[in-house]
CSV table of C-alpha atoms in Angstrom, one decimal:
chain,number,residue,atom,x,y,z
A,1,MET,CA,-37.8,96.5,196.5
A,2,SER,CA,-40.4,98.7,198.3
A,3,ARG,CA,-37.6,101.1,199.4
A,4,THR,CA,-36.4,101.4,195.9
A,5,LEU,CA,-39.9,102.3,194.7
A,6,SER,CA,-40.3,104.8,197.5
A,7,ARG,CA,-37.0,106.5,196.6
A,8,ASP,CA,-38.1,106.6,192.9
A,9,ARG,CA,-41.4,108.1,194.0
A,10,GLU,CA,-39.7,110.7,196.1
A,11,GLY,CA,-37.4,111.5,193.2
A,12,MET,CA,-40.3,112.1,190.9
A,13,ILE,CA,-42.0,114.3,193.4
A,14,LEU,CA,-38.9,116.4,193.8
A,15,ILE,CA,-38.5,116.7,190.1
A,16,ASN,CA,-42.2,117.8,189.8
A,17,VAL,CA,-41.7,120.3,192.6
A,18,LEU,CA,-38.6,121.7,190.9
A,19,PHE,CA,-40.4,121.9,187.6
A,20,VAL,CA,-43.3,123.8,189.2
A,21,VAL,CA,-40.9,126.2,190.9
A,22,ALA,CA,-39.0,126.8,187.6
A,23,VAL,CA,-42.3,127.5,185.8
A,24,ALA,CA,-43.3,129.9,188.6
A,25,MET,CA,-40.0,131.7,188.3
A,26,ILE,CA,-40.4,132.0,184.6
A,27,VAL,CA,-43.9,133.4,185.0
A,28,VAL,CA,-42.6,135.9,187.6
A,29,VAL,CA,-39.7,137.0,185.4
A,30,MET,CA,-42.1,137.5,182.4
A,31,MET,CA,-44.5,139.5,184.6
A,32,VAL,CA,-41.6,141.7,185.9
A,33,THR,CA,-40.2,142.1,182.4
A,34,THR,CA,-43.6,143.0,180.9
A,35,GLN,CA,-44.2,145.5,183.7
A,36,ASP,CA,-40.7,147.1,183.1
A,37,VAL,CA,-41.5,147.3,179.3
A,38,ALA,CA,-44.9,148.9,180.1
A,39,ILE,CA,-43.3,151.4,182.5
A,40,ASP,CA,-40.6,152.2,179.9
A,41,ARG,CA,-43.2,152.7,177.2
A,42,THR,CA,-45.2,154.9,179.4
A,43,ALA,CA,-42.2,157.0,180.2
A,44,ARG,CA,-41.3,157.4,176.5
A,45,PHE,CA,-44.9,158.5,175.8
A,46,ARG,CA,-44.7,161.0,178.6
A,47,ASP,CA,-41.4,162.3,177.4
A,48,ALA,CA,-42.7,162.5,173.8
A,49,ALA,CA,-45.8,164.4,175.0
A,50,GLN,CA,-43.6,166.8,177.0
A,51,ALA,CA,-41.3,167.4,174.0
A,52,THR,CA,-44.3,168.1,171.8
A,53,ALA,CA,-45.6,170.6,174.3
A,54,TYR,CA,-42.2,172.5,174.3
A,55,ALA,CA,-42.2,172.5,170.5
A,56,ARG,CA,-45.6,174.1,170.4
A,57,ALA,CA,-44.6,176.6,173.0
A,58,GLY,CA,-41.5,177.6,170.9
A,59,GLU,CA,-43.7,177.8,167.8
A,60,ALA,CA,-46.3,180.0,169.6
A,61,SER,CA,-43.5,182.4,170.8
A,62,VAL,CA,-42.4,183.0,167.2
A,63,ILE,CA,-45.9,183.5,166.0
A,64,VAL,CA,-46.5,186.2,168.7
A,65,ALA,CA,-43.2,187.9,167.8
A,66,LEU,CA,-44.0,187.9,164.0
A,67,ARG,CA,-47.5,189.4,164.6
A,68,ARG,CA,-46.0,192.2,166.8
A,69,ASP,CA,-43.2,192.8,164.3
A,70,ALA,CA,-45.7,193.3,161.4
A,71,VAL,CA,-47.4,196.1,163.4
A,72,GLU,CA,-44.3,197.8,164.9
A,73,ALA,CA,-41.8,197.4,162.0
A,74,PRO,CA,-43.5,196.4,158.8
A,75,ASP,CA,-40.9,197.8,156.4
A,76,SER,CA,-38.0,195.6,157.4
A,77,ASP,CA,-37.4,192.0,158.6
A,78,HIS,CA,-34.0,191.0,160.1
A,79,PRO,CA,-32.6,188.8,162.9
A,80,GLY,CA,-32.2,191.7,165.2
A,81,GLU,CA,-36.0,192.0,165.6
A,82,PRO,CA,-38.0,190.2,168.3
A,83,TRP,CA,-38.7,187.1,166.2
A,84,GLY,CA,-34.9,186.6,166.0
A,85,ALA,CA,-34.5,187.0,169.7
A,86,VAL,CA,-36.9,184.1,170.4
A,87,GLU,CA,-34.0,181.7,169.5
A,88,ASP,CA,-32.5,179.7,172.4
A,89,ARG,CA,-29.7,177.2,172.2
A,90,ASP,CA,-29.3,174.1,174.4
A,91,VAL,CA,-31.4,175.6,177.3
A,92,ALA,CA,-31.7,173.4,180.4
A,93,ILE,CA,-35.3,172.5,181.2
A,94,ARG,CA,-36.9,170.1,183.6
A,95,GLY,CA,-35.8,166.6,182.6
A,96,GLY,CA,-33.7,167.6,179.6
A,97,ARG,CA,-32.6,170.3,177.2
A,98,PHE,CA,-34.4,172.5,174.6
A,99,SER,CA,-33.4,174.5,171.5
A,100,VAL,CA,-35.4,176.6,169.2
A,101,THR,CA,-34.2,178.4,166.0
A,102,VAL,CA,-36.0,180.6,163.5
A,103,VAL,CA,-35.1,180.4,159.8
A,104,ASP,CA,-36.2,183.1,157.3
A,105,ASP,CA,-37.2,181.1,154.3
A,106,GLN,CA,-37.1,184.2,152.1
A,107,ALA,CA,-33.4,184.3,152.6
A,108,ARG,CA,-33.2,181.9,149.6
A,109,PHE,CA,-34.4,181.9,146.0
A,110,ASN,CA,-37.9,180.6,145.7
A,111,LEU,CA,-37.9,178.3,142.6
A,112,ASN,CA,-41.7,178.6,142.3
A,113,SER,CA,-41.0,182.2,141.1
A,114,LEU,CA,-40.1,180.5,137.8
A,115,ARG,CA,-43.8,179.7,137.1
A,116,THR,CA,-44.6,183.2,135.7
A,117,GLY,CA,-42.0,183.1,132.9
A,118,ASP,CA,-40.1,186.0,134.4
A,119,LEU,CA,-36.8,186.2,132.5
A,120,ALA,CA,-35.0,187.7,135.5
A,121,ALA,CA,-36.0,184.7,137.6
A,122,GLU,CA,-34.7,182.3,135.0
A,123,ALA,CA,-31.4,184.2,134.7
A,124,LEU,CA,-31.1,184.0,138.5
A,125,LEU,CA,-31.6,180.2,138.5
A,126,ALA,CA,-28.8,179.9,135.9
A,127,ARG,CA,-26.4,182.0,138.1
A,128,VAL,CA,-27.4,180.0,141.3
A,129,LEU,CA,-26.5,176.7,139.6
A,130,ASP,CA,-23.2,178.2,138.5
A,131,ALA,CA,-22.4,179.6,141.9
A,132,LEU,CA,-23.0,176.2,143.5
A,133,GLY,CA,-20.9,174.4,141.0
A,134,LEU,CA,-23.9,172.5,139.6
A,135,SER,CA,-24.3,171.5,136.0
A,136,GLY,CA,-26.1,173.8,133.7
A,137,ASP,CA,-27.9,170.7,132.4
A,138,LEU,CA,-30.1,171.0,135.5
A,139,PHE,CA,-31.6,174.3,134.3
A,140,GLU,CA,-34.1,172.9,131.8
A,141,PRO,CA,-35.5,170.0,134.0
A,142,ILE,CA,-36.0,172.3,137.0
A,143,LEU,CA,-37.6,175.0,134.9
A,144,ALA,CA,-39.8,172.6,133.0
A,145,HIS,CA,-41.0,170.8,136.2
A,146,VAL,CA,-41.9,174.1,137.9
A,147,ARG,CA,-43.8,175.4,134.8
A,148,VAL,CA,-45.7,172.1,134.1
A,149,SER,CA,-46.2,170.7,137.6
A,150,GLY,CA,-45.7,173.7,139.9
A,151,PRO,CA,-46.1,175.0,142.4
A,152,VAL,CA,-43.5,172.5,143.7
A,153,GLU,CA,-44.0,171.5,147.3
A,154,SER,CA,-40.5,170.3,148.2
A,155,LEU,CA,-37.1,170.3,146.6
A,156,GLU,CA,-37.1,166.5,146.7
A,157,GLU,CA,-39.8,166.6,144.1
A,158,PHE,CA,-37.1,167.3,141.4
A,159,THR,CA,-35.9,163.8,141.6
A,160,ILE,CA,-38.9,163.0,139.4
A,161,VAL,CA,-37.1,164.8,136.5
A,162,GLY,CA,-33.8,163.2,137.2
A,163,VAL,CA,-32.1,165.6,139.6
A,164,ASP,CA,-29.7,163.7,141.8
A,165,PRO,CA,-30.5,163.9,145.6
A,166,ASP,CA,-26.9,165.1,146.3
A,167,ASP,CA,-27.5,168.0,143.8
A,168,ILE,CA,-30.8,168.8,145.5
A,169,GLN,CA,-29.0,169.0,148.8
A,170,THR,CA,-26.4,171.4,147.3
A,171,LEU,CA,-29.2,173.4,145.6
A,172,SER,CA,-30.9,173.8,149.0
A,173,GLN,CA,-28.1,176.1,150.2
A,174,LEU,CA,-29.3,179.0,148.1
A,175,ALA,CA,-32.8,177.9,146.8
A,176,THR,CA,-36.1,176.7,148.3
A,177,VAL,CA,-39.7,176.3,147.3
A,178,LEU,CA,-42.4,178.4,148.9
A,179,PRO,CA,-46.1,178.8,148.1
A,180,GLY,CA,-46.7,181.4,145.4
A,181,GLU,CA,-44.3,184.1,144.4
A,182,THR,CA,-41.9,185.7,146.9
A,183,THR,CA,-39.0,188.1,147.0
A,184,ILE,CA,-35.6,187.4,148.4
A,185,ASN,CA,-35.0,189.3,151.6
A,186,LEU,CA,-31.7,191.2,151.3
A,187,ASN,CA,-31.5,191.5,155.1
A,188,THR,CA,-31.1,187.8,155.5
A,189,ALA,CA,-29.8,186.4,152.2
A,190,ASP,CA,-26.4,184.6,152.3
A,191,GLU,CA,-23.5,186.7,150.9
A,192,ARG,CA,-23.1,184.0,148.2
A,193,LEU,CA,-26.7,184.6,147.1
A,194,LEU,CA,-26.1,188.4,147.3
A,195,ALA,CA,-23.2,187.9,144.8
A,196,VAL,CA,-25.6,186.0,142.5
A,197,ILE,CA,-28.4,188.6,142.9
A,198,PHE,CA,-26.2,191.6,142.2
A,199,ASP,CA,-24.1,189.5,139.7
A,200,SER,CA,-21.0,190.9,141.5
A,201,PRO,CA,-19.0,189.5,144.4
A,202,VAL,CA,-17.6,192.9,145.1
A,203,THR,CA,-21.0,194.5,145.4
A,204,ALA,CA,-22.2,191.6,147.5
A,205,ARG,CA,-19.3,192.2,150.0
A,206,LEU,CA,-20.1,195.9,150.2
A,207,VAL,CA,-23.8,195.3,150.8
A,208,ASP,CA,-23.0,192.7,153.4
A,209,SER,CA,-20.7,195.1,155.2
A,210,ALA,CA,-23.3,197.8,155.2
A,211,ARG,CA,-25.8,195.3,156.6
A,212,ARG,CA,-23.5,194.1,159.4
A,213,ARG,CA,-22.8,197.7,160.5
A,214,ARG,CA,-26.4,198.5,161.3
A,215,GLY,CA,-27.9,195.0,161.4
A,216,TYR,CA,-30.2,195.6,158.4
A,217,LEU,CA,-30.5,197.3,155.1
A,218,SER,CA,-32.7,200.0,153.6
A,219,PRO,CA,-33.2,201.4,150.1
A,220,ALA,CA,-31.0,204.4,151.2
A,221,ASP,CA,-28.1,202.1,152.1
A,222,LEU,CA,-28.2,200.5,148.6
A,223,ALA,CA,-28.5,203.9,147.0
A,224,ALA,CA,-25.4,205.1,148.8
A,225,LEU,CA,-23.6,202.1,147.3
A,226,ASN,CA,-25.0,202.8,143.9
A,227,ALA,CA,-26.5,199.3,144.0
A,228,PRO,CA,-30.3,199.5,143.7
A,229,ALA,CA,-32.4,196.5,144.8
A,230,PRO,CA,-32.5,194.0,141.8
A,231,PRO,CA,-35.8,192.7,140.6
A,232,GLY,CA,-37.3,189.9,142.8
A,233,THR,CA,-35.7,191.3,146.0
A,234,GLY,CA,-37.0,193.2,149.0
A,235,PHE,CA,-36.4,193.9,152.7
A,236,THR,CA,-39.2,191.9,154.3
A,237,SER,CA,-40.3,188.3,154.7
A,238,ASP,CA,-43.5,186.5,155.4
A,239,PHE,CA,-42.3,182.8,155.4
A,240,TYR,CA,-40.4,181.3,158.3
A,241,THR,CA,-39.5,177.9,159.7
A,242,VAL,CA,-39.3,177.3,163.4
A,243,GLU,CA,-37.0,174.3,164.2
A,244,THR,CA,-37.1,172.8,167.7
A,245,ASP,CA,-34.8,170.2,169.2
A,246,MET,CA,-35.8,168.6,172.5
A,247,MET,CA,-34.1,166.0,174.7
A,248,ILE,CA,-36.4,164.8,177.4
A,249,GLY,CA,-35.1,161.8,179.4
A,250,THR,CA,-33.8,159.5,176.7
A,251,THR,CA,-36.3,160.8,174.1
A,252,ARG,CA,-35.0,163.2,171.4
A,253,GLN,CA,-37.5,164.9,169.2
A,254,ARG,CA,-36.8,167.4,166.4
A,255,THR,CA,-39.5,169.2,164.5
A,256,ALA,CA,-39.9,171.9,161.8
A,257,SER,CA,-43.0,174.2,161.6
A,258,ALA,CA,-43.5,176.2,158.5
A,259,LEU,CA,-45.1,179.6,159.2
A,260,ARG,CA,-46.8,182.1,156.9
A,261,ARG,CA,-47.6,185.7,157.9
A,262,ARG,CA,-50.5,187.5,156.2
A,263,THR,CA,-51.8,191.0,156.6
A,264,SER,CA,-55.4,191.9,155.8
A,265,PRO,CA,-57.8,194.7,156.7
A,266,GLU,CA,-58.8,192.5,159.7
A,267,GLY,CA,-55.2,192.5,161.0
A,268,VAL,CA,-52.1,190.3,161.0
A,269,GLU,CA,-52.4,186.5,160.9
A,270,VAL,CA,-49.6,184.0,161.2
A,271,VAL,CA,-50.5,180.4,160.3
A,272,VAL,CA,-48.8,177.1,160.5
A,273,TYR,CA,-49.0,175.6,157.0
A,274,GLY,CA,-46.8,172.6,157.5
A,275,ARG,CA,-45.1,170.5,160.2
A,276,GLN,CA,-42.6,167.7,159.9
A,277,ARG,CA,-40.6,165.5,162.1
A,278,LEU,CA,-36.8,165.8,161.5
A,279,PRO,CA,-34.3,163.0,161.9
A,280,ALA,CA,-33.2,162.7,165.5
A,281,ASP,CA,-29.5,162.4,164.5
């Protein structure tokens, strides 16, 4: 009887020991897991900070180039200038890869130009919608929203007046919204937009060919083609977007910085008036 009790007692002790060991193992696993999570989180924060630093560096490079360009070549803006040369695609950096691109925002029609009641701007909107295969029924809602609620801050705002998001995506190919009134830069506008501007695909093709030959246009080039610059157009730009795409470790970060260049008696100033995080995919 006593032996049976002794064996039972030993069995209970063994069970308790195993239980304690199991609990200890769970605690150790939890500690290691928590430590791994903390290390992983720290690494992601470090990678994100490094990606942000590269984005700011790319942004700063474009700002410097735009300032210099305004002093050295104020009469024309085109991708062959230093601000266009800042672009880098898929460059290897420590721990990852980096890309920076510069977009001339005045290469598209600024819908906020409709605020003034300019009939030429209204006619241009109608032709843009037609060129993109969009319904003419969008003309009145877009025009009314800009007139009543403008300046519009983003194209997505037109969903308020019933414009479908897919139509907004299509519209963004040739149109944008920028602060105030701006001209369309003939040096950077898409050939499709040139056809809308000159109301002639043939003229647009000739203008684009002349632009490609030298890399940019001048009033003399258009005069030689008997195609004077239409109202609302020019050869310079002051609004740009810098897009950066960084992959550091396993962290990918894409950003877009909106830049505005201003010239005053005190000198040239380039300011960042907006930043946004772009989808990583």
